[in-house]
Coordinates of C-alpha atoms and ligand atoms in Angstrom, one line a residue:
Chain A
X1 CA 137.9 141.5 188.8
X2 CA 136.1 137.9 188.2
X3 CA 138.4 135.3 186.6
X4 CA 136.2 135.1 183.4
X5 CA 136.9 139.0 182.8
X6 CA 140.7 138.4 183.5
X7 CA 141.1 135.5 181.0
X8 CA 139.5 137.7 178.4
X9 CA 141.7 140.6 178.7
X10 CA 144.6 138.1 179.4
X11 CA 146.1 139.3 175.7
X12 CA 148.2 141.9 177.6
X13 CA 151.5 139.7 177.9
X14 CA 152.2 137.5 175.1
X15 CA 148.5 136.7 172.7
X16 CA 148.3 139.2 170.2
X17 CA 144.7 139.9 169.0
X18 CA 144.0 141.1 165.6
X19 CA 142.8 144.7 165.1
X20 CA 139.7 145.6 163.0
X21 CA 140.3 148.9 160.8
X22 CA 137.5 151.6 160.9
X23 CA 136.7 151.4 157.1
X24 CA 133.6 154.5 157.5
X25 CA 130.5 155.0 159.4
X26 CA 128.3 153.2 157.3
X27 CA 125.8 151.9 160.2
X28 CA 125.0 154.0 163.4
X29 CA 123.1 152.0 165.9
X30 CA 121.3 153.5 168.7
X31 CA 120.4 151.9 172.2
X32 CA 117.6 153.5 172.4
X33 CA 115.6 151.6 175.1
X34 CA 118.8 151.1 176.9
X35 CA 118.8 147.7 178.7
X36 CA 115.0 147.8 179.5
X37 CA 112.5 145.5 178.1
X38 CA 109.1 144.1 178.8
X39 CA 110.2 140.7 178.0
X40 CA 112.8 138.9 179.5
X41 CA 114.5 135.9 177.4
X42 CA 116.1 133.4 177.9
X43 CA 118.7 133.8 175.2
X44 CA 119.2 137.8 175.2
X45 CA 122.9 138.5 175.0
X46 CA 122.7 141.4 176.8
X47 CA 120.0 140.1 179.4
X48 CA 117.2 142.9 179.0
X49 CA 114.3 142.7 181.1
X50 CA 112.0 145.0 182.9
X51 CA 114.1 146.2 185.5
X52 CA 117.9 146.1 184.1
X53 CA 118.5 149.4 184.2
X54 CA 122.6 149.0 183.2
X55 CA 121.7 151.3 179.9
X56 CA 119.5 154.0 180.4
X57 CA 117.2 155.1 177.6
X58 CA 117.6 157.6 175.0
X59 CA 115.8 160.8 174.7
X60 CA 115.2 162.1 171.2
X61 CA 117.4 165.3 171.8
X62 CA 120.1 162.8 172.5
X63 CA 119.6 161.2 169.6
X64 CA 119.3 164.5 167.2
X65 CA 122.8 164.9 168.2
X66 CA 124.1 161.8 167.0
X67 CA 122.1 161.9 164.1
X68 CA 123.7 165.4 163.1
X69 CA 127.0 163.8 163.7
X70 CA 126.8 160.7 161.8
X71 CA 125.2 163.0 158.6
X72 CA 128.5 165.0 158.7
X73 CA 130.3 161.7 158.7
X74 CA 128.5 160.4 155.8
X75 CA 126.3 157.5 157.5
X76 CA 124.4 155.4 155.5
X77 CA 122.0 153.6 157.7
X78 CA 120.3 153.7 161.5
X79 CA 119.5 150.8 163.1
X80 CA 117.4 151.1 166.8
X81 CA 117.4 148.7 169.3
X82 CA 117.1 148.0 173.3
X83 CA 115.8 146.5 175.3
X84 CA 112.5 147.0 173.5
X85 CA 112.6 150.0 171.6
X86 CA 108.8 150.9 171.8
X87 CA 109.3 151.0 175.6
X88 CA 111.0 154.5 174.5
X89 CA 107.8 157.4 174.4
X90 CA 109.7 159.3 172.2
X91 CA 110.1 156.3 169.5
X92 CA 107.8 157.7 166.8
X93 CA 109.5 161.3 166.4
X94 CA 113.1 159.3 166.6
X95 CA 112.6 157.6 163.9
X96 CA 110.9 160.5 162.2
X97 CA 114.0 162.4 162.5
X98 CA 116.0 159.4 161.5
X99 CA 114.1 158.9 158.1
X100 CA 114.7 162.4 157.2
X101 CA 118.4 161.5 157.1
X102 CA 118.6 157.7 155.8
X103 CA 117.0 154.5 155.8
X104 CA 116.3 152.9 159.6
X105 CA 116.0 149.7 161.1
X106 CA 114.1 148.8 164.1
X107 CA 114.9 145.7 165.7
X108 CA 111.4 145.0 168.0
X109 CA 110.0 142.2 169.9
X110 CA 106.7 143.2 168.8
X111 CA 104.9 142.9 172.2
X112 CA 103.7 146.7 172.2
X113 CA 103.1 146.9 168.6
X114 CA 99.2 148.0 168.4
X115 CA 97.1 148.5 165.5
X116 CA 97.1 152.1 166.3
X117 CA 101.1 151.9 166.2
X118 CA 101.0 149.9 163.3
X119 CA 99.5 153.0 161.4
X120 CA 102.1 155.4 162.7
X121 CA 104.8 153.4 161.8
X122 CA 103.0 153.2 158.5
X123 CA 102.5 156.7 158.3
X124 CA 106.4 157.6 158.8
X125 CA 107.6 154.9 156.5
X126 CA 105.0 156.8 153.7
X127 CA 106.2 160.2 154.5
X128 CA 110.0 159.2 153.8
X129 CA 111.9 158.4 150.4
X130 CA 113.9 156.2 152.6
X131 CA 113.0 152.8 153.6
X132 CA 111.7 151.7 157.0
X133 CA 112.3 148.3 158.0
X134 CA 110.8 146.7 161.1
X135 CA 112.7 143.6 162.4
X136 CA 110.5 141.2 164.4
X137 CA 112.2 138.5 166.2
X138 CA 110.3 135.3 166.7
X139 CA 111.3 132.0 168.4
X140 CA 109.2 129.1 167.2
X141 CA 106.2 127.7 165.4
X142 CA 104.0 127.7 168.4
X143 CA 103.5 128.8 171.9
X144 CA 105.3 126.4 173.4
X145 CA 108.8 126.2 171.8
X146 CA 108.6 130.5 171.7
X147 CA 107.1 131.0 175.0
X148 CA 109.7 128.7 176.5
X149 CA 112.2 130.9 175.1
X150 CA 110.8 134.7 175.4
X151 CA 107.9 133.7 178.1
X152 CA 104.4 132.8 178.5
X153 CA 102.2 134.6 176.3
X154 CA 104.3 136.3 174.2
X155 CA 103.8 134.0 170.7
X156 CA 100.1 135.0 170.6
X157 CA 101.2 138.7 171.3
X158 CA 103.9 138.8 168.6
X159 CA 101.6 137.0 165.9
X160 CA 98.9 139.6 166.6
X161 CA 102.0 142.6 166.0
X162 CA 102.3 140.8 162.7
X163 CA 98.9 140.9 161.9
X164 CA 98.6 144.7 162.9
X165 CA 101.8 145.5 160.7
X166 CA 100.3 143.7 157.4
X167 CA 96.7 145.2 158.1
X168 CA 98.5 148.5 158.0
X169 CA 100.4 147.8 154.6
X170 CA 103.8 146.8 156.3
X171 CA 105.5 144.2 155.6
X172 CA 108.4 143.2 158.7
X173 CA 111.3 141.1 158.4
X174 CA 110.7 138.4 160.8
X175 CA 114.1 137.1 162.4
X176 CA 114.5 133.6 163.8
X177 CA 117.4 132.7 165.8
X178 CA 119.2 129.3 165.7
X179 CA 117.4 128.5 169.0
X180 CA 114.7 127.9 166.6
X181 CA 116.2 124.5 165.5
X182 CA 113.4 123.8 162.9
X183 CA 113.9 127.0 161.1
X184 CA 117.4 126.2 160.1
X185 CA 116.3 123.3 157.7
X186 CA 114.2 124.2 154.6
X187 CA 110.9 122.0 155.5
X188 CA 110.8 124.1 158.6
X189 CA 111.6 127.2 156.9
X190 CA 108.7 126.6 154.5
X191 CA 105.9 126.1 157.1
X192 CA 106.9 129.4 158.9
X193 CA 106.6 131.4 155.8
X194 CA 103.4 129.5 155.3
X195 CA 102.6 130.8 158.5
X196 CA 103.8 134.2 158.3
X197 CA 101.3 134.2 155.2
X198 CA 98.1 133.0 156.8
X199 CA 98.7 136.1 159.0
X200 CA 98.7 138.4 156.2
X201 CA 102.1 138.9 154.8
X202 CA 102.0 138.2 151.4
X203 CA 105.8 138.6 150.8
X204 CA 106.6 137.4 153.9
X205 CA 110.5 138.2 154.9
X206 CA 112.4 135.7 157.2
X207 CA 116.1 136.3 158.2
X208 CA 118.3 133.3 160.9
X209 CA 120.4 134.6 163.3
X210 CA 123.2 133.0 164.6
X211 CA 123.1 132.9 168.5
X212 CA 125.7 135.0 170.4
X213 CA 127.1 133.0 173.8
X214 CA 127.1 136.3 176.1
X215 CA 124.6 137.6 179.0
X216 CA 121.4 135.0 179.3
X217 CA 122.4 132.6 176.4
X218 CA 125.7 132.3 178.1
X219 CA 123.6 130.5 180.8
X220 CA 120.8 128.5 178.8
X221 CA 123.2 127.1 176.4
X222 CA 127.1 127.5 177.6
X223 CA 129.5 130.5 177.5
X224 CA 132.5 130.6 175.0
X225 CA 135.3 128.7 175.9
X226 CA 138.8 129.7 176.8
X227 CA 139.7 128.6 173.2
X228 CA 137.3 130.7 171.5
X229 CA 139.3 133.7 170.6
X230 CA 141.0 135.8 167.9
X231 CA 144.0 135.6 169.5
X232 CA 146.9 135.0 167.2
X233 CA 144.5 135.1 163.9
X234 CA 145.2 137.3 161.0
X235 CA 142.3 138.9 159.7
X236 CA 142.7 139.1 155.9
X237 CA 140.9 142.0 154.5
X238 CA 137.9 140.7 153.4
X239 CA 137.3 139.1 156.8
X240 CA 137.8 142.6 158.7
X241 CA 135.7 144.2 156.3
X242 CA 132.7 141.8 157.2
X243 CA 132.6 142.9 160.6
X244 CA 129.8 144.9 162.0
X245 CA 132.7 147.0 163.7
X246 CA 134.8 147.8 160.5
X247 CA 131.7 150.2 159.4
X248 CA 129.6 150.6 162.2
X249 CA 129.4 151.9 165.6
X250 CA 126.8 151.8 168.4
X251 CA 125.4 154.9 170.2
X252 CA 124.2 154.6 173.7
X253 CA 123.0 156.8 176.6
X254 CA 126.6 156.4 177.8
X255 CA 128.9 157.4 175.0
X256 CA 129.5 155.1 172.2
X257 CA 130.9 151.5 171.5
X258 CA 132.5 149.4 169.2
X259 CA 129.4 147.3 168.2
X260 CA 126.2 146.6 169.3
X261 CA 127.3 143.6 171.2
X262 CA 129.5 144.7 173.3
X263 CA 127.8 147.1 175.1
X264 CA 128.4 145.5 178.6
X265 CA 132.2 145.5 178.4
X266 CA 133.4 148.9 179.7
X267 CA 136.7 148.5 177.4
X268 CA 134.4 148.3 174.7
X269 CA 133.5 152.1 175.1
X270 CA 135.2 154.0 172.7
X271 CA 134.0 157.4 173.0
X272 CA 131.8 160.2 173.5
X273 CA 131.2 161.5 170.0
X274 CA 131.3 159.3 167.0
X275 CA 134.1 161.1 165.3
X276 CA 136.5 160.0 168.4
X277 CA 135.5 156.6 167.6
X278 CA 136.9 156.1 164.0
X279 CA 140.0 154.3 164.4
X280 CA 140.9 150.4 165.2
X281 CA 139.8 148.3 167.9
X282 CA 141.9 145.4 169.0
X283 CA 139.4 141.8 168.9
X284 CA 139.9 140.9 172.5
X285 CA 136.6 139.4 173.0
X286 CA 134.9 135.4 172.5
X287 CA 132.1 137.0 170.7
X288 CA 134.5 138.4 168.2
X289 CA 135.2 134.8 167.4
X290 CA 131.4 134.1 166.6
X291 CA 131.4 137.2 164.9
X292 CA 134.1 135.9 162.5
X293 CA 133.5 132.1 162.1
X294 CA 129.8 132.6 161.7
X295 CA 129.9 135.6 159.6
X296 CA 127.8 137.8 161.9
X297 CA 126.9 141.3 160.5
X298 CA 123.9 143.5 159.8
X299 CA 123.2 142.5 156.7
X300 CA 122.4 138.7 157.9
Chain B
X1 CA 129.7 152.0 114.8
X2 CA 129.3 154.6 117.2
X3 CA 132.3 157.7 117.5
X4 CA 134.0 156.1 120.6
X5 CA 137.5 156.4 121.6
X6 CA 139.3 152.5 120.7
X7 CA 141.9 152.9 122.8
X8 CA 141.1 155.0 126.3
X9 CA 144.1 156.0 127.7
X10 CA 144.5 154.8 131.7
X11 CA 144.9 157.4 134.5
X12 CA 148.2 158.2 136.3
X13 CA 148.7 154.9 138.1
X14 CA 149.0 156.1 141.1
X15 CA 145.6 157.6 141.9
X16 CA 142.8 155.1 141.6
X17 CA 144.1 151.5 140.6
X18 CA 142.6 149.6 137.9
X19 CA 140.5 152.8 136.2
X20 CA 140.3 154.1 132.8
X21 CA 140.0 157.7 131.6
X22 CA 137.5 157.1 128.8
X23 CA 137.3 160.7 127.3
X24 CA 135.3 163.8 127.0
X25 CA 131.6 163.6 126.0
X26 CA 128.5 165.3 126.0
X27 CA 125.8 162.9 125.2
X28 CA 126.4 159.5 126.1
X29 CA 124.3 156.0 127.0
X30 CA 125.1 153.7 129.9
X31 CA 123.9 150.1 130.1
X32 CA 123.4 148.4 133.4
X33 CA 123.5 144.6 134.5
X34 CA 122.8 142.6 130.8
X35 CA 122.6 139.1 132.4
X36 CA 122.8 137.4 128.9
X37 CA 120.1 139.5 127.3
X38 CA 121.4 139.3 124.0
X39 CA 118.1 140.5 122.3
X40 CA 117.7 143.4 124.7
X41 CA 121.1 144.2 124.2
X42 CA 121.0 144.3 120.6
X43 CA 117.4 146.7 120.5
X44 CA 119.5 149.0 123.0
X45 CA 122.3 149.4 120.7
X46 CA 119.9 150.3 117.9
X47 CA 117.8 152.3 120.1
X48 CA 121.1 154.2 121.7
X49 CA 122.3 154.9 117.8
X50 CA 119.2 156.6 116.8
X51 CA 119.2 158.8 120.2
X52 CA 122.5 160.1 118.7
X53 CA 124.6 159.9 121.6
X54 CA 128.3 160.0 121.1
X55 CA 129.1 157.0 122.7
X56 CA 128.1 153.7 124.9
X57 CA 129.5 152.1 127.6
X58 CA 128.4 149.0 129.6
X59 CA 128.8 148.6 133.1
X60 CA 129.4 144.6 133.8
X61 CA 127.4 141.6 134.8
X62 CA 127.3 140.5 131.3
X63 CA 125.9 137.3 132.2
X64 CA 123.4 135.6 134.5
X65 CA 120.1 134.4 134.3
X66 CA 119.7 134.3 130.7
X67 CA 120.7 131.8 127.9
X68 CA 123.6 131.6 125.8
X69 CA 126.1 133.9 127.7
X70 CA 128.8 134.2 124.7
X71 CA 126.2 135.8 122.7
X72 CA 125.6 139.3 124.7
X73 CA 129.7 139.2 125.0
X74 CA 130.3 138.9 121.4
X75 CA 127.9 141.8 120.6
X76 CA 129.9 144.0 123.4
X77 CA 133.3 142.8 121.6
X78 CA 131.9 143.0 118.3
X79 CA 130.9 146.5 118.4
X80 CA 134.0 147.7 120.7
X81 CA 132.0 148.8 123.3
X82 CA 133.9 149.9 126.2
X83 CA 133.5 148.0 129.5
X84 CA 134.1 147.5 133.4
X85 CA 133.9 144.5 135.3
X86 CA 130.9 143.7 137.0
X87 CA 130.8 140.9 139.6
X88 CA 130.0 138.5 137.3
X89 CA 133.2 139.3 135.0
X90 CA 135.3 139.2 138.3
X91 CA 133.8 136.0 139.3
X92 CA 134.4 134.1 135.9
X93 CA 137.8 135.5 135.1
X94 CA 138.8 134.3 138.6
X95 CA 137.6 130.9 138.3
X96 CA 135.6 131.7 141.4
X97 CA 133.2 129.8 143.4
X98 CA 130.1 131.9 143.2
X99 CA 128.8 134.9 141.5
X100 CA 129.9 137.4 144.4
X101 CA 126.5 139.2 144.0
X102 CA 126.1 139.5 147.8
X103 CA 122.9 137.8 148.4
X104 CA 122.4 136.4 151.9
X105 CA 119.3 134.7 151.9
X106 CA 119.3 130.8 151.3
X107 CA 116.7 130.9 148.3
X108 CA 118.2 134.1 146.9
X109 CA 121.8 132.1 147.0
X110 CA 120.1 128.8 145.3
X111 CA 118.9 130.4 142.3
X112 CA 122.1 133.0 142.1
X113 CA 124.0 129.3 142.2
X114 CA 121.9 127.8 139.0
X115 CA 122.7 130.9 137.2
X116 CA 126.5 131.3 137.9
X117 CA 126.8 127.5 137.1
X118 CA 125.2 127.6 134.2
X119 CA 127.0 130.9 133.0
X120 CA 130.3 129.5 134.1
X121 CA 129.6 126.3 132.2
X122 CA 128.6 128.2 128.6
X123 CA 131.4 131.2 128.4
X124 CA 134.3 130.5 126.4
X125 CA 137.3 130.6 127.6
X126 CA 139.1 133.7 126.2
X127 CA 136.3 135.4 126.7
X128 CA 136.5 135.0 130.4
X129 CA 140.2 135.9 129.7
X130 CA 138.9 139.2 128.2
X131 CA 137.0 139.9 131.4
X132 CA 139.7 139.8 133.6
X133 CA 141.5 142.7 131.2
X134 CA 138.3 144.9 131.9
X135 CA 139.0 148.0 134.1
X136 CA 137.2 148.0 137.5
X137 CA 136.0 152.1 136.8
X138 CA 135.8 154.7 133.9
X139 CA 136.5 158.0 134.3
X140 CA 135.2 160.6 131.7
X141 CA 133.7 164.3 131.5
X142 CA 130.4 165.1 130.4
X143 CA 130.4 169.0 129.9
X144 CA 132.1 170.4 133.2
X145 CA 131.1 167.3 135.1
X146 CA 133.1 164.5 136.2
X147 CA 131.7 161.2 136.1
X148 CA 132.7 158.0 137.5
X149 CA 131.5 155.0 136.3
X150 CA 131.4 151.7 138.8
X151 CA 129.5 148.1 139.0
X152 CA 128.3 148.4 142.5
X153 CA 129.8 151.3 144.2
X154 CA 132.8 152.5 144.0
X155 CA 134.4 151.0 146.7
X156 CA 132.8 147.4 146.4
X157 CA 132.1 145.8 143.2
X158 CA 129.1 144.4 144.8
X159 CA 127.4 147.2 147.0
X160 CA 124.1 147.3 146.6
X161 CA 122.8 151.1 145.9
X162 CA 119.0 150.9 146.3
X163 CA 117.1 154.6 146.3
X164 CA 115.7 153.8 149.4
X165 CA 118.6 152.7 150.9
X166 CA 121.1 155.5 150.3
X167 CA 121.2 157.8 152.1
X168 CA 122.2 162.0 150.9
X169 CA 125.2 161.8 153.5
X170 CA 126.5 158.6 152.2
X171 CA 126.2 159.6 148.7
X172 CA 128.3 162.9 149.2
X173 CA 130.9 161.2 151.1
X174 CA 131.4 159.0 148.1
X175 CA 131.5 161.8 145.4
X176 CA 134.0 163.5 148.0
X177 CA 136.1 160.1 148.5
X178 CA 136.3 159.4 145.0
X179 CA 136.8 162.9 143.4
X180 CA 133.6 163.0 141.2
X181 CA 130.7 164.8 140.6
X182 CA 128.2 162.1 139.1
X183 CA 128.6 158.3 140.2
X184 CA 127.0 155.8 137.8
X185 CA 126.3 152.4 138.7
X186 CA 124.1 149.4 138.1
X187 CA 124.2 146.1 140.2
X188 CA 120.6 146.4 141.6
X189 CA 118.7 145.9 138.7
X190 CA 116.5 148.8 139.2
X191 CA 117.0 152.5 137.6
X192 CA 117.0 155.4 140.1
X193 CA 118.6 159.0 140.3
X194 CA 119.1 161.5 142.6
X195 CA 120.8 164.9 142.4
X196 CA 121.9 166.9 145.7
X197 CA 122.6 170.7 146.2
X198 CA 125.7 171.8 144.2
X199 CA 127.8 172.4 147.6
X200 CA 128.4 170.0 150.6
X201 CA 126.4 170.8 153.7
X202 CA 123.4 172.1 151.8
X203 CA 119.6 170.3 152.3
X204 CA 118.8 167.0 151.2
X205 CA 118.1 166.1 147.6
X206 CA 114.4 165.4 147.2
X207 CA 115.3 161.6 147.4
X208 CA 113.0 160.3 145.4
X209 CA 113.7 158.1 142.6
X210 CA 113.1 159.5 139.0
X211 CA 110.4 158.1 137.1
X212 CA 110.2 155.9 134.3
X213 CA 111.4 158.1 130.9
X214 CA 111.5 161.1 132.8
X215 CA 114.1 163.5 131.4
X216 CA 115.4 165.2 134.8
X217 CA 116.9 168.6 134.5
X218 CA 118.6 170.3 137.4
X219 CA 120.6 173.2 137.6
X220 CA 124.5 173.4 137.3
X221 CA 126.7 172.3 138.7
X222 CA 124.8 169.4 139.7
X223 CA 126.3 166.5 142.1
X224 CA 124.7 163.0 142.2
X225 CA 124.1 159.4 141.2
X226 CA 122.4 157.6 138.6
X227 CA 121.9 153.8 138.8
X228 CA 121.1 152.7 135.0
X229 CA 118.9 149.8 136.0
X230 CA 119.6 146.7 133.6
X231 CA 119.0 145.0 130.3
X232 CA 119.0 142.2 131.8
X233 CA 115.4 141.9 133.4
X234 CA 112.6 144.2 134.1
X235 CA 112.6 146.1 136.9
X236 CA 110.0 144.7 138.7
X237 CA 107.4 147.0 137.8
X238 CA 104.8 144.4 136.0
X239 CA 106.0 145.9 132.5
X240 CA 108.5 143.5 130.4
X241 CA 110.9 146.3 128.8
X242 CA 113.9 146.7 130.2
X243 CA 116.2 150.3 130.8
X244 CA 119.5 151.9 130.1
X245 CA 120.0 155.6 130.9
X246 CA 121.2 158.3 128.8
X247 CA 123.2 161.3 130.4
X248 CA 123.8 164.4 128.8
X249 CA 125.6 167.4 129.4
X250 CA 123.0 170.4 128.7
X251 CA 123.8 174.3 128.8
X252 CA 120.6 174.0 131.7
X253 CA 122.3 171.0 133.4
X254 CA 122.7 167.7 133.4
X255 CA 119.9 165.7 132.0
X256 CA 118.8 162.0 132.5
X257 CA 116.9 159.8 130.3
X258 CA 115.5 156.5 131.4
X259 CA 114.8 154.8 128.1
X260 CA 112.3 151.5 128.5
X261 CA 113.7 149.0 125.9
X262 CA 111.1 146.2 124.2
X263 CA 112.5 143.3 122.9
X264 CA 111.2 139.8 121.8
X265 CA 110.8 138.7 125.9
X266 CA 108.7 135.8 124.4
X267 CA 111.5 134.6 122.5
X268 CA 114.0 134.9 125.5
X269 CA 111.7 132.9 127.3
X270 CA 111.7 130.3 125.2
X271 CA 115.2 129.6 125.0
X272 CA 115.9 130.1 128.5
X273 CA 113.2 127.1 128.6
X274 CA 115.4 125.4 126.0
X275 CA 118.5 125.8 128.0
X276 CA 117.0 124.5 131.1
X277 CA 117.3 127.7 133.3
X278 CA 114.6 127.8 136.2
X279 CA 110.8 128.9 135.3
X280 CA 111.2 131.1 138.3
X281 CA 113.9 133.5 135.6
X282 CA 111.2 132.9 132.8
X283 CA 108.4 134.1 134.7
X284 CA 110.3 137.5 135.8
X285 CA 110.9 137.9 132.1
X286 CA 107.5 137.1 131.0
X287 CA 105.6 139.5 133.4
X288 CA 108.4 142.1 134.8
X289 CA 108.0 140.8 138.1
X290 CA 110.8 139.4 140.1
X291 CA 110.4 136.1 141.7
X292 CA 114.0 135.4 143.4
X293 CA 116.7 137.7 144.5
X294 CA 114.1 139.4 146.4
X295 CA 115.4 139.4 150.3
X296 CA 118.1 141.9 149.7
X297 CA 115.5 144.4 148.7
X298 CA 114.8 147.4 151.2
X299 CA 111.4 147.7 152.3
X300 CA 110.4 150.2 150.0
X301 CA 111.8 148.3 146.9
X302 CA 110.2 145.0 148.3
X303 CA 106.7 146.7 148.4
X304 CA 106.7 147.9 145.1
X305 CA 106.9 144.4 143.5
X306 CA 104.1 141.7 143.5
X307 CA 106.7 139.1 145.4
Ligands
SF4_1 S1 116.0 139.4 173.5 FE1 114.9 140.9 172.9 S2 112.7 140.8 173.5 FE2 114.4 139.3 174.4 S3 115.1 140.1 176.4 FE3 116.2 140.8 175.0 S4 115.8 142.9 173.8 FE4 113.7 141.9 174.9
SF4_2 S1 131.6 141.4 168.6 FE1 132.0 141.2 166.1 S2 131.1 143.3 165.8 FE2 131.8 143.5 168.1 S3 134.1 144.2 168.2 FE3 133.8 142.0 168.3 S4 134.1 141.5 166.2 FE4 133.6 143.3 166.0
FE2_3 FE1 126.2 142.9 139.8

C-alpha cells in the first residue's frame, strides 16, 4: 500500500471520521463511458484518457437494470459521465431510456458533438416531458488557456460543438473550472457570456466548478495535505444533506460507488445493487474535505 | 369573508411536526408566492370569492420582489387566510442573513439579496413575529382525497419542484413518505400539475404540465401534484397575468383549474420604481418574462422563456 493510501486510511486507531447519512436516492450517476476519454486533460480528477481502461464502459442493457432499480427507489434525476459519454456507441438509446423515467444531464467535453448528434439530442429532448441538460466543459476564453489544460486543438472543437447545439435549438450549460482563473471574476464572466452569445446561445448558461485535487489534478497543482480531512469534524444535518453522497450514488460497470468523485478508491464501492448502498458512509477521504468546505454538489 | 375554519386543530404532535389539519373541503383556492404583489393578491381574493370556493390558503413567500411587503401581509391577516411558511417567512422570522431561496448562480444571488434586504428592512417586527408562528404544512381532505400543502417540497422548504425535473418515481416516493394523495406546492413560480396512476407501480402519468386555465379531470382515486404557481410575478410566458389554482373534489375525480389574474401591473411597476427596486424586476412585471433567477431553471423551463 502506498504511503498516501496508508495515511488516508489512518482513521482506524483513534481518529473518528463523520458518517454521511443516506437521506434518499435523488440522483443516480452513471459512469457510462468508464474512464475512457478522447482527451487527457491535466485537471481530470480521474485521469481519464484514450487508454485508461480502469473502468469499463456500460452497455445499454446494464444501464437499463439500474434505471429500473432507481425508479423503484424513488429516483429524481440521472447524470451521465465518463470519460467522455459520447464515446459510448449506445449513448443515444441510453439517454432515451433515462428520459422515459426522469430528467437527465450529460457531462461532455463536446468534442464528439457533430451537427448530426446535436439533432439527435434535440429529438430526444423533444420526445420527453423531462429536461435533457447538456453540460459542456470549457477551460478558458482562448485556445492558449483552454488547450494548455485540455490539449491542442480542443478549443476550436468545443466552440464548434456549442455552435452545433445552438443551431439545433439546445442550450447547454457551459461549465468552467476554477483552473480558468478569469472566469471567477465578474468581468471575465461577462466576457465569456458575450463570447457564448456570439456562438449562437442567446440565453447562455454558465457554471463555475471547484477543482478536486485528485488524479491528474494532484500532479498539476498539488495533492491534498494530511491536515485536509474531516477527521474529528462534526457534520450538522444541513452540512450532511448538502453533500452528493447524502442523496446520490454512482453506478459503474463494476458496481455502485458512494459518489462520482471516489470511483478510483476500492473502499468507496458500496455494493452491486443500488438498494444495498442505501446506508451511511464514513467520510475518510481528503476529497470529502473539499466537498464539505466548498459546498460541492451536483446543483452547483 | 369566506367560510373558513378560523382555528385549525393541530395533528397529533408525533406524526409530522409543525403541521396543521385545516379541515374537510370540496372546492379550495391555493395562493402560491405573493412576493409583495398586494395588488394581485387583492384581485385574486375577489376572483376566488366570485368562483365560490370554500376556503383560500396561502402557501408562503408573502414578501420579496415587489414593493411595500407589509401590504400583502395585512391583506392575508385581515382576511384570516390560513397560511404556511415559505422560505421568506422562515428567513424573516429567524432574522436570517438571506432568503434561503436556494439559488446557486452569483447573478441570481445578487438579485435575491437586493430583494431580501429590501423586504427585511420594510417588514414590521410584529409581522415577522407572526410569520414565525405559522405552520410548515397544512393537511386537509378534498372529498375522499388526502391533501398535503407545503411551500417547496414536503421535505425541504426551498426545494424546487419543476415540471420537467420531477420524475414520477420521485413524486410517488414523496406521496408515500408523506402519506398523502395530493401534494400542493409553490416556490418555483411556475404552475403545473401531474396525475399518477391510482396505484404505485403503474405506468407513468403523461408527464406534461397542464396548460393555462385548463380544467383537468382525472378518474378517482387520483394521486398527484399541483404546483399552484405564483401571484407575485408572471409565469415567464410573455403574459402579465399571474396565477392561482382551484382544486375541487368532483364526482368524476379531482379537478384543477389554474386561474389567471389580471391586475394593475403598471401601477405595481411604478411603485417598484419609486421604492428603488431593480429595473429588471419591473421589466418582468411589465412584460411577463423573467429576467433574473434564471440559472436554477431546468432546460425545458429555461427554453420557454425569453432570457
Ligand atoms: S476532464 Fe473530462 S474531457 Fe478531460 S480527460 Fe477528464 S473526462 Fe476527459
Ligand atoms: S468525496 Fe464528497 S461526495 Fe464523495 S464521499 Fe466524500 S464528501 Fe461524499
Ligand atoms: Fe419560495
